[in-house]
Amino acid sequence: MIKQLLAASSVLCVASSALANTELEQTANYNELGDLLTASQAQGRFAWLEKCYDGLLVEVWERAFDTTQIISKEEKLNQLKALWLSPQRLAQGKAQYLTFANTDFTNPYDWHAGNSATDACSTMPPEYVPVALKTTILAHQYCENAAFDNEWEWVSKVSIDNFTHESVGRDYTAVSGKVVTLPAGRTVSMTITPGNKEPDYPSFVAARVWIDWDQNGQFSTSEMVFKSASDGIFKFAVNVPAEQLDGVTLMRVATDAGGGSDDACNRIHYGEVEDYLVTIR
């Protein structure tokens, strides 16, 4: 079932040196796999795989440990759990978990493994494989948001100084392969380019950006750093706080031809929601 275990750079961590190192790692720098789990959800992911795909975990163990010793399935799973979910890792709020997609680091069917042993087993698309072993970096699980419809409008490109991410139209995108570094106490330039099904007749859309500066897992009204409406490209500046907590937080970008909402958790109508990992330095 497993063709390769591919290690994505930046926030993605490999299980062992046996994992493949290929040019696809460059693609993974900007992957859109989602699966931004907390440590407790990472524990739930392992429990779900143990219930639904224990044979796959055994294959992962065999690739990671590369041994000919006869070891029981239960011991193999225990060794993986000790490696990814050790008490030391969990005490630090860090845990490791597998994420799945096809081998070019995309998720065309928007399929995700479960995050709890109570989640029902679901059938993984036949061409999907474990593509990365991620390390949790968010302390909180954020509210979900997505567009009801993204056929005509979406987020095509987001740029922050030298960082740029381009994507196809989806109702929701979690850009999980790279952490955007913002300079403390400085102003950064940001651009949002809406995508339109009819580029010659662009829609008039509202755009909003929130950054969870205090890292409490919520987007307050005061953390909305941009709000405007236009039928063109949005260009604006964001003032980064001079003093900021260490760690990684979340930035949410939303465009909505239906007007949108100042509440980052209210589902949008026609557009896209994108979440980006952010740290302040």
PDB file of C-alpha atoms in Angstrom:
ATOM      1  CA  MET A   1       0.000   0.000   0.000  1.00  0.00           C
ATOM      2  CA  ILE A   2       2.832   2.349   0.776  1.00  0.00           C
ATOM      3  CA  LYS A   3       4.821   3.328  -2.289  1.00  0.00           C
ATOM      4  CA  GLN A   4       7.031   5.860  -0.532  1.00  0.00           C
ATOM      5  CA  LEU A   5       7.249   7.894   2.620  1.00  0.00           C
ATOM      6  CA  LEU A   6       8.159  11.364   1.468  1.00  0.00           C
ATOM      7  CA  ALA A   7       9.527  13.853   3.989  1.00  0.00           C
ATOM      8  CA  ALA A   8       8.361  17.419   3.513  1.00  0.00           C
ATOM      9  CA  SER A   9      10.746  20.098   4.746  1.00  0.00           C
ATOM     10  CA  SER A  10      10.049  22.965   7.188  1.00  0.00           C
ATOM     11  CA  VAL A  11       7.350  21.873   9.683  1.00  0.00           C
ATOM     12  CA  LEU A  12       7.304  18.296   8.437  1.00  0.00           C
ATOM     13  CA  CYS A  13       9.623  15.836  10.204  1.00  0.00           C
ATOM     14  CA  VAL A  14      10.833  12.465   8.964  1.00  0.00           C
ATOM     15  CA  ALA A  15      10.574   9.246  10.917  1.00  0.00           C
ATOM     16  CA  SER A  16      13.972   7.969   9.848  1.00  0.00           C
ATOM     17  CA  SER A  17      16.724   8.456   7.296  1.00  0.00           C
ATOM     18  CA  ALA A  18      15.159   5.671   5.263  1.00  0.00           C
ATOM     19  CA  LEU A  19      12.415   8.031   4.086  1.00  0.00           C
ATOM     20  CA  ALA A  20      12.754   9.174   0.508  1.00  0.00           C
ATOM     21  CA  ASN A  21      14.392  12.523  -0.263  1.00  0.00           C
ATOM     22  CA  THR A  22      13.095  13.695  -3.621  1.00  0.00           C
ATOM     23  CA  GLU A  23      12.386  16.835  -5.602  1.00  0.00           C
ATOM     24  CA  LEU A  24       8.780  16.562  -4.433  1.00  0.00           C
ATOM     25  CA  GLU A  25       9.974  18.052  -1.143  1.00  0.00           C
ATOM     26  CA  GLN A  26      10.046  21.408  -2.904  1.00  0.00           C
ATOM     27  CA  THR A  27       6.384  21.023  -3.741  1.00  0.00           C
ATOM     28  CA  ALA A  28       5.659  20.071  -0.140  1.00  0.00           C
ATOM     29  CA  ASN A  29       6.988  23.434   1.045  1.00  0.00           C
ATOM     30  CA  TYR A  30       3.651  24.830  -0.079  1.00  0.00           C
ATOM     31  CA  ASN A  31       1.404  21.824   0.278  1.00  0.00           C
ATOM     32  CA  GLU A  32      -2.298  22.184   0.982  1.00  0.00           C
ATOM     33  CA  LEU A  33      -2.884  18.949   2.823  1.00  0.00           C
ATOM     34  CA  GLY A  34      -4.541  20.577   5.790  1.00  0.00           C
ATOM     35  CA  ASP A  35      -4.369  18.322   8.836  1.00  0.00           C
ATOM     36  CA  LEU A  36      -3.170  21.022  11.235  1.00  0.00           C
ATOM     37  CA  LEU A  37      -3.653  18.891  14.356  1.00  0.00           C
ATOM     38  CA  THR A  38      -3.100  19.591  18.020  1.00  0.00           C
ATOM     39  CA  ALA A  39      -1.248  17.107  20.220  1.00  0.00           C
ATOM     40  CA  SER A  40      -4.498  15.568  21.475  1.00  0.00           C
ATOM     41  CA  GLN A  41      -5.758  15.192  17.900  1.00  0.00           C
ATOM     42  CA  ALA A  42      -2.458  13.570  16.918  1.00  0.00           C
ATOM     43  CA  GLN A  43      -3.092  10.974  19.625  1.00  0.00           C
ATOM     44  CA  GLY A  44      -6.562  10.497  18.188  1.00  0.00           C
ATOM     45  CA  ARG A  45      -5.105  10.085  14.689  1.00  0.00           C
ATOM     46  CA  PHE A  46      -2.888   7.222  15.884  1.00  0.00           C
ATOM     47  CA  ALA A  47      -5.799   5.572  17.680  1.00  0.00           C
ATOM     48  CA  TRP A  48      -7.941   5.850  14.522  1.00  0.00           C
ATOM     49  CA  LEU A  49      -5.227   4.314  12.353  1.00  0.00           C
ATOM     50  CA  GLU A  50      -4.748   1.555  14.929  1.00  0.00           C
ATOM     51  CA  LYS A  51      -8.455   0.763  14.622  1.00  0.00           C
ATOM     52  CA  CYS A  52      -8.896   1.191  10.863  1.00  0.00           C
ATOM     53  CA  TYR A  53      -5.460   0.783   9.215  1.00  0.00           C
ATOM     54  CA  ASP A  54      -3.245  -1.186  11.589  1.00  0.00           C
ATOM     55  CA  GLY A  55      -1.634  -2.997   8.655  1.00  0.00           C
ATOM     56  CA  LEU A  56      -0.539   0.324   7.192  1.00  0.00           C
ATOM     57  CA  LEU A  57       1.082   1.281  10.518  1.00  0.00           C
ATOM     58  CA  VAL A  58       2.953  -2.015  10.448  1.00  0.00           C
ATOM     59  CA  GLU A  59       4.296  -1.163   6.985  1.00  0.00           C
ATOM     60  CA  VAL A  60       5.401   2.245   8.277  1.00  0.00           C
ATOM     61  CA  TRP A  61       7.203   0.560  11.179  1.00  0.00           C
ATOM     62  CA  GLU A  62       8.989  -1.845   8.823  1.00  0.00           C
ATOM     63  CA  ARG A  63      10.262   1.036   6.684  1.00  0.00           C
ATOM     64  CA  ALA A  64      11.286   3.177   9.642  1.00  0.00           C
ATOM     65  CA  PHE A  65      13.059   0.475  11.669  1.00  0.00           C
ATOM     66  CA  ASP A  66      14.417  -1.605   8.768  1.00  0.00           C
ATOM     67  CA  THR A  67      14.970  -4.834  10.704  1.00  0.00           C
ATOM     68  CA  THR A  68      14.544  -8.535  10.006  1.00  0.00           C
ATOM     69  CA  GLN A  69      13.747  -9.396  13.627  1.00  0.00           C
ATOM     70  CA  ILE A  70      10.481 -11.175  14.299  1.00  0.00           C
ATOM     71  CA  ILE A  71       8.379  -8.744  16.319  1.00  0.00           C
ATOM     72  CA  SER A  72       4.669  -8.937  17.013  1.00  0.00           C
ATOM     73  CA  LYS A  73       2.256  -6.473  15.464  1.00  0.00           C
ATOM     74  CA  GLU A  74       1.353  -5.131  18.894  1.00  0.00           C
ATOM     75  CA  GLU A  75       4.994  -4.402  19.706  1.00  0.00           C
ATOM     76  CA  LYS A  76       5.520  -2.667  16.358  1.00  0.00           C
ATOM     77  CA  LEU A  77       2.559  -0.395  17.017  1.00  0.00           C
ATOM     78  CA  ASN A  78       3.788   0.287  20.550  1.00  0.00           C
ATOM     79  CA  GLN A  79       7.206   1.281  19.215  1.00  0.00           C
ATOM     80  CA  LEU A  80       5.654   3.708  16.713  1.00  0.00           C
ATOM     81  CA  LYS A  81       3.478   5.180  19.440  1.00  0.00           C
ATOM     82  CA  ALA A  82       6.494   5.600  21.725  1.00  0.00           C
ATOM     83  CA  LEU A  83       8.364   7.335  18.900  1.00  0.00           C
ATOM     84  CA  TRP A  84       5.605   9.733  17.846  1.00  0.00           C
ATOM     85  CA  LEU A  85       3.634  10.197  21.072  1.00  0.00           C
ATOM     86  CA  SER A  86       6.201   9.930  23.848  1.00  0.00           C
ATOM     87  CA  PRO A  87       5.378  11.490  27.251  1.00  0.00           C
ATOM     88  CA  GLN A  88       8.176  13.995  26.680  1.00  0.00           C
ATOM     89  CA  ARG A  89       6.691  15.139  23.372  1.00  0.00           C
ATOM     90  CA  LEU A  90       3.177  15.367  24.780  1.00  0.00           C
ATOM     91  CA  ALA A  91       4.394  17.336  27.822  1.00  0.00           C
ATOM     92  CA  GLN A  92       5.770  19.910  25.378  1.00  0.00           C
ATOM     93  CA  GLY A  93       2.546  19.959  23.391  1.00  0.00           C
ATOM     94  CA  LYS A  94       4.353  18.293  20.502  1.00  0.00           C
ATOM     95  CA  ALA A  95       3.337  15.063  18.834  1.00  0.00           C
ATOM     96  CA  GLN A  96       3.874  13.478  15.444  1.00  0.00           C
ATOM     97  CA  TYR A  97       1.218  12.129  13.107  1.00  0.00           C
ATOM     98  CA  LEU A  98       0.872  10.750   9.605  1.00  0.00           C
ATOM     99  CA  THR A  99      -0.916  12.659   6.894  1.00  0.00           C
ATOM    100  CA  PHE A 100      -2.072  11.197   3.587  1.00  0.00           C
ATOM    101  CA  ALA A 101      -2.463  12.249  -0.035  1.00  0.00           C
ATOM    102  CA  ASN A 102      -1.311  11.227  -3.485  1.00  0.00           C
ATOM    103  CA  THR A 103       2.439  11.286  -4.155  1.00  0.00           C
ATOM    104  CA  ASP A 104       2.554  14.815  -5.562  1.00  0.00           C
ATOM    105  CA  PHE A 105       1.482  16.215  -2.171  1.00  0.00           C
ATOM    106  CA  THR A 106      -2.042  17.183  -3.183  1.00  0.00           C
ATOM    107  CA  ASN A 107      -5.321  15.996  -1.766  1.00  0.00           C
ATOM    108  CA  PRO A 108      -7.708  16.014  -4.742  1.00  0.00           C
ATOM    109  CA  TYR A 109     -10.454  14.141  -2.900  1.00  0.00           C
ATOM    110  CA  ASP A 110     -10.180  16.218   0.303  1.00  0.00           C
ATOM    111  CA  TRP A 111      -9.865  13.000   2.282  1.00  0.00           C
ATOM    112  CA  HIS A 112      -8.420  13.088   5.796  1.00  0.00           C
ATOM    113  CA  ALA A 113      -7.756  10.326   8.276  1.00  0.00           C
ATOM    114  CA  GLY A 114      -9.750  10.366  11.506  1.00  0.00           C
ATOM    115  CA  ASN A 115      -8.697  12.330  14.575  1.00  0.00           C
ATOM    116  CA  SER A 116     -10.295  10.106  17.220  1.00  0.00           C
ATOM    117  CA  ALA A 117     -10.788   6.430  17.946  1.00  0.00           C
ATOM    118  CA  THR A 118     -14.519   7.162  17.925  1.00  0.00           C
ATOM    119  CA  ASP A 119     -14.439   8.429  14.308  1.00  0.00           C
ATOM    120  CA  ALA A 120     -15.917   5.956  11.847  1.00  0.00           C
ATOM    121  CA  CYS A 121     -13.506   4.149   9.535  1.00  0.00           C
ATOM    122  CA  SER A 122     -13.508   5.563   6.009  1.00  0.00           C
ATOM    123  CA  THR A 123     -12.014   4.279   2.778  1.00  0.00           C
ATOM    124  CA  MET A 124      -8.762   5.911   1.746  1.00  0.00           C
ATOM    125  CA  PRO A 125      -8.581   6.699  -2.000  1.00  0.00           C
ATOM    126  CA  PRO A 126      -6.612   3.862  -3.636  1.00  0.00           C
ATOM    127  CA  GLU A 127      -3.797   6.107  -4.951  1.00  0.00           C
ATOM    128  CA  TYR A 128      -3.202   7.777  -1.573  1.00  0.00           C
ATOM    129  CA  VAL A 129      -0.133   7.039   0.539  1.00  0.00           C
ATOM    130  CA  PRO A 130       1.365   8.419   3.768  1.00  0.00           C
ATOM    131  CA  VAL A 131       3.229  11.444   2.407  1.00  0.00           C
ATOM    132  CA  ALA A 132       4.573  13.042   5.569  1.00  0.00           C
ATOM    133  CA  LEU A 133       5.068  12.679   9.292  1.00  0.00           C
ATOM    134  CA  LYS A 134       4.098  16.062  10.698  1.00  0.00           C
ATOM    135  CA  THR A 135       4.925  17.573  14.064  1.00  0.00           C
ATOM    136  CA  THR A 136       2.165  19.441  15.872  1.00  0.00           C
ATOM    137  CA  ILE A 137       2.929  23.114  16.418  1.00  0.00           C
ATOM    138  CA  LEU A 138      -0.460  24.656  17.228  1.00  0.00           C
ATOM    139  CA  ALA A 139      -1.611  24.603  20.833  1.00  0.00           C
ATOM    140  CA  HIS A 140      -5.280  25.122  19.975  1.00  0.00           C
ATOM    141  CA  GLN A 141      -7.802  23.861  17.473  1.00  0.00           C
ATOM    142  CA  TYR A 142      -9.377  26.751  15.576  1.00  0.00           C
ATOM    143  CA  CYS A 143     -12.981  27.112  14.467  1.00  0.00           C
ATOM    144  CA  GLU A 144     -13.739  25.700  11.043  1.00  0.00           C
ATOM    145  CA  ASN A 145     -14.769  27.863   8.118  1.00  0.00           C
ATOM    146  CA  ALA A 146     -15.277  27.288   4.401  1.00  0.00           C
ATOM    147  CA  ALA A 147     -17.247  28.637   1.461  1.00  0.00           C
ATOM    148  CA  PHE A 148     -20.636  27.246   0.551  1.00  0.00           C
ATOM    149  CA  ASP A 149     -19.655  27.783  -3.096  1.00  0.00           C
ATOM    150  CA  ASN A 150     -16.257  28.414  -4.716  1.00  0.00           C
ATOM    151  CA  GLU A 151     -17.039  27.779  -8.381  1.00  0.00           C
ATOM    152  CA  TRP A 152     -16.862  31.424  -9.457  1.00  0.00           C
ATOM    153  CA  GLU A 153     -14.596  33.045  -6.845  1.00  0.00           C
ATOM    154  CA  TRP A 154     -11.661  31.885  -4.736  1.00  0.00           C
ATOM    155  CA  VAL A 155      -8.233  32.977  -3.405  1.00  0.00           C
ATOM    156  CA  SER A 156      -5.695  32.685  -6.212  1.00  0.00           C
ATOM    157  CA  LYS A 157      -2.560  34.109  -4.552  1.00  0.00           C
ATOM    158  CA  VAL A 158      -1.419  35.511  -1.211  1.00  0.00           C
ATOM    159  CA  SER A 159       1.889  37.379  -0.883  1.00  0.00           C
ATOM    160  CA  ILE A 160       3.564  38.703   2.270  1.00  0.00           C
ATOM    161  CA  ASP A 161       6.830  40.489   1.470  1.00  0.00           C
ATOM    162  CA  ASN A 162       8.958  37.727  -0.113  1.00  0.00           C
ATOM    163  CA  PHE A 163       6.521  34.901   0.685  1.00  0.00           C
ATOM    164  CA  THR A 164       4.029  33.882  -2.016  1.00  0.00           C
ATOM    165  CA  HIS A 165       1.494  31.075  -2.130  1.00  0.00           C
ATOM    166  CA  GLU A 166      -0.612  30.329  -5.212  1.00  0.00           C
ATOM    167  CA  SER A 167      -3.436  27.828  -5.261  1.00  0.00           C
ATOM    168  CA  VAL A 168      -6.402  26.550  -7.209  1.00  0.00           C
ATOM    169  CA  GLY A 169      -9.964  27.156  -6.121  1.00  0.00           C
ATOM    170  CA  ARG A 170     -11.202  25.335  -3.016  1.00  0.00           C
ATOM    171  CA  ASP A 171     -13.788  26.100  -0.381  1.00  0.00           C
ATOM    172  CA  TYR A 172     -11.061  25.862   2.284  1.00  0.00           C
ATOM    173  CA  THR A 173      -7.272  25.571   2.192  1.00  0.00           C
ATOM    174  CA  ALA A 174      -4.875  24.932   5.072  1.00  0.00           C
ATOM    175  CA  VAL A 175      -1.386  25.860   3.883  1.00  0.00           C
ATOM    176  CA  SER A 176       0.447  23.519   6.227  1.00  0.00           C
ATOM    177  CA  GLY A 177       3.863  23.029   4.662  1.00  0.00           C
ATOM    178  CA  LYS A 178       5.514  26.318   5.603  1.00  0.00           C
ATOM    179  CA  VAL A 179       5.552  28.793   8.478  1.00  0.00           C
ATOM    180  CA  VAL A 180       5.395  32.457   7.443  1.00  0.00           C
ATOM    181  CA  THR A 181       7.846  34.539   9.502  1.00  0.00           C
ATOM    182  CA  LEU A 182       6.787  38.118  10.265  1.00  0.00           C
ATOM    183  CA  PRO A 183       9.333  40.694  11.549  1.00  0.00           C
ATOM    184  CA  ALA A 184       8.450  41.956  15.027  1.00  0.00           C
ATOM    185  CA  GLY A 185       7.778  45.676  15.291  1.00  0.00           C
ATOM    186  CA  ARG A 186       7.770  46.229  11.550  1.00  0.00           C
ATOM    187  CA  THR A 187       5.228  46.725   8.779  1.00  0.00           C
ATOM    188  CA  VAL A 188       4.871  44.082   6.074  1.00  0.00           C
ATOM    189  CA  SER A 189       3.283  44.405   2.650  1.00  0.00           C
ATOM    190  CA  MET A 190       0.513  41.957   1.847  1.00  0.00           C
ATOM    191  CA  THR A 191      -1.361  41.195  -1.362  1.00  0.00           C
ATOM    192  CA  ILE A 192      -4.452  39.065  -1.948  1.00  0.00           C
ATOM    193  CA  THR A 193      -5.283  38.155  -5.531  1.00  0.00           C
ATOM    194  CA  PRO A 194      -8.826  36.822  -5.970  1.00  0.00           C
ATOM    195  CA  GLY A 195      -9.447  34.112  -8.533  1.00  0.00           C
ATOM    196  CA  ASN A 196     -12.394  34.458 -10.910  1.00  0.00           C
ATOM    197  CA  LYS A 197     -13.993  31.961 -13.249  1.00  0.00           C
ATOM    198  CA  GLU A 198     -14.550  34.842 -15.708  1.00  0.00           C
ATOM    199  CA  PRO A 199     -11.394  36.974 -15.335  1.00  0.00           C
ATOM    200  CA  ASP A 200     -12.645  39.503 -17.881  1.00  0.00           C
ATOM    201  CA  TYR A 201     -15.635  40.149 -15.607  1.00  0.00           C
ATOM    202  CA  PRO A 202     -14.214  39.902 -12.073  1.00  0.00           C
ATOM    203  CA  SER A 203     -16.586  39.676  -9.146  1.00  0.00           C
ATOM    204  CA  PHE A 204     -16.796  42.358  -6.462  1.00  0.00           C
ATOM    205  CA  VAL A 205     -15.591  40.549  -3.345  1.00  0.00           C
ATOM    206  CA  ALA A 206     -14.942  41.365   0.287  1.00  0.00           C
ATOM    207  CA  ALA A 207     -11.571  40.369   1.749  1.00  0.00           C
ATOM    208  CA  ARG A 208     -10.647  40.005   5.408  1.00  0.00           C
ATOM    209  CA  VAL A 209      -7.522  38.890   7.269  1.00  0.00           C
ATOM    210  CA  TRP A 210      -7.228  37.853  10.920  1.00  0.00           C
ATOM    211  CA  ILE A 211      -4.058  36.958  12.863  1.00  0.00           C
ATOM    212  CA  ASP A 212      -4.318  35.301  16.292  1.00  0.00           C
ATOM    213  CA  TRP A 213      -1.653  37.501  17.886  1.00  0.00           C
ATOM    214  CA  ASP A 214      -2.253  36.279  21.461  1.00  0.00           C
ATOM    215  CA  GLN A 215      -2.272  32.605  20.386  1.00  0.00           C
ATOM    216  CA  ASN A 216      -5.405  31.744  22.338  1.00  0.00           C
ATOM    217  CA  GLY A 217      -7.012  29.773  19.508  1.00  0.00           C
ATOM    218  CA  GLN A 218      -9.578  32.458  18.667  1.00  0.00           C
ATOM    219  CA  PHE A 219      -9.811  35.298  16.156  1.00  0.00           C
ATOM    220  CA  SER A 220     -11.128  38.341  18.007  1.00  0.00           C
ATOM    221  CA  THR A 221     -12.494  41.424  16.247  1.00  0.00           C
ATOM    222  CA  SER A 222      -9.363  43.367  17.286  1.00  0.00           C
ATOM    223  CA  GLU A 223      -7.243  40.742  15.518  1.00  0.00           C
ATOM    224  CA  MET A 224      -8.795  41.503  12.130  1.00  0.00           C
ATOM    225  CA  VAL A 225      -5.864  43.265  10.422  1.00  0.00           C
ATOM    226  CA  PHE A 226      -7.558  43.989   7.085  1.00  0.00           C
ATOM    227  CA  LYS A 227     -11.034  44.491   5.665  1.00  0.00           C
ATOM    228  CA  SER A 228     -12.012  45.848   2.263  1.00  0.00           C
ATOM    229  CA  ALA A 229     -14.030  45.144  -0.887  1.00  0.00           C
ATOM    230  CA  SER A 230     -12.976  45.411  -4.526  1.00  0.00           C
ATOM    231  CA  ASP A 231     -13.139  43.794  -7.959  1.00  0.00           C
ATOM    232  CA  GLY A 232      -9.337  43.851  -8.200  1.00  0.00           C
ATOM    233  CA  ILE A 233      -6.199  42.893  -6.265  1.00  0.00           C
ATOM    234  CA  PHE A 234      -6.003  43.847  -2.585  1.00  0.00           C
ATOM    235  CA  LYS A 235      -2.739  45.534  -1.541  1.00  0.00           C
ATOM    236  CA  PHE A 236      -2.265  46.661   2.038  1.00  0.00           C
ATOM    237  CA  ALA A 237       0.147  46.865   4.984  1.00  0.00           C
ATOM    238  CA  VAL A 238       0.064  44.940   8.259  1.00  0.00           C
ATOM    239  CA  ASN A 239       1.706  46.275  11.411  1.00  0.00           C
ATOM    240  CA  VAL A 240       3.389  43.449  13.326  1.00  0.00           C
ATOM    241  CA  PRO A 241       3.467  43.848  17.146  1.00  0.00           C
ATOM    242  CA  ALA A 242       6.888  44.614  18.599  1.00  0.00           C
ATOM    243  CA  GLU A 243       6.420  42.135  21.438  1.00  0.00           C
ATOM    244  CA  GLN A 244       4.884  38.759  20.741  1.00  0.00           C
ATOM    245  CA  LEU A 245       4.648  35.359  22.392  1.00  0.00           C
ATOM    246  CA  ASP A 246       7.061  32.721  21.141  1.00  0.00           C
ATOM    247  CA  GLY A 247       5.472  30.005  19.049  1.00  0.00           C
ATOM    248  CA  VAL A 248       3.375  29.484  15.974  1.00  0.00           C
ATOM    249  CA  THR A 249      -0.069  30.966  15.457  1.00  0.00           C
ATOM    250  CA  LEU A 250      -2.658  31.092  12.685  1.00  0.00           C
ATOM    251  CA  MET A 251      -3.536  33.694  10.052  1.00  0.00           C
ATOM    252  CA  ARG A 252      -6.905  33.389   8.307  1.00  0.00           C
ATOM    253  CA  VAL A 253      -7.627  34.936   4.896  1.00  0.00           C
ATOM    254  CA  ALA A 254     -11.173  35.024   3.534  1.00  0.00           C
ATOM    255  CA  THR A 255     -12.707  36.375   0.339  1.00  0.00           C
ATOM    256  CA  ASP A 256     -16.456  36.389  -0.170  1.00  0.00           C
ATOM    257  CA  ALA A 257     -18.555  37.755  -3.032  1.00  0.00           C
ATOM    258  CA  GLY A 258     -21.455  37.499  -0.617  1.00  0.00           C
ATOM    259  CA  GLY A 259     -19.999  40.187   1.652  1.00  0.00           C
ATOM    260  CA  GLY A 260     -18.529  37.956   4.335  1.00  0.00           C
ATOM    261  CA  SER A 261     -18.529  38.565   8.088  1.00  0.00           C
ATOM    262  CA  ASP A 262     -16.241  40.175  10.662  1.00  0.00           C
ATOM    263  CA  ASP A 263     -16.567  36.917  12.604  1.00  0.00           C
ATOM    264  CA  ALA A 264     -13.818  34.596  11.318  1.00  0.00           C
ATOM    265  CA  CYS A 265     -15.948  31.593  12.283  1.00  0.00           C
ATOM    266  CA  ASN A 266     -19.050  32.561  10.271  1.00  0.00           C
ATOM    267  CA  ARG A 267     -19.165  30.476   7.128  1.00  0.00           C
ATOM    268  CA  ILE A 268     -18.708  32.485   3.930  1.00  0.00           C
ATOM    269  CA  HIS A 269     -20.927  32.233   0.850  1.00  0.00           C
ATOM    270  CA  TYR A 270     -18.961  32.623  -2.411  1.00  0.00           C
ATOM    271  CA  GLY A 271     -15.177  32.486  -2.196  1.00  0.00           C
ATOM    272  CA  GLU A 272     -12.540  30.732  -0.134  1.00  0.00           C
ATOM    273  CA  VAL A 273     -10.997  30.593   3.328  1.00  0.00           C
ATOM    274  CA  GLU A 274      -7.241  29.988   3.697  1.00  0.00           C
ATOM    275  CA  ASP A 275      -5.292  29.384   6.924  1.00  0.00           C
ATOM    276  CA  TYR A 276      -1.551  30.039   7.190  1.00  0.00           C
ATOM    277  CA  LEU A 277       0.918  29.185   9.952  1.00  0.00           C
ATOM    278  CA  VAL A 278       2.673  32.322  11.257  1.00  0.00           C
ATOM    279  CA  THR A 279       5.472  33.094  13.692  1.00  0.00           C
ATOM    280  CA  ILE A 280       6.897  36.435  14.824  1.00  0.00           C
ATOM    281  CA  ARG A 281      10.655  37.037  14.900  1.00  0.00           C
TER     282      ARG A 281
END
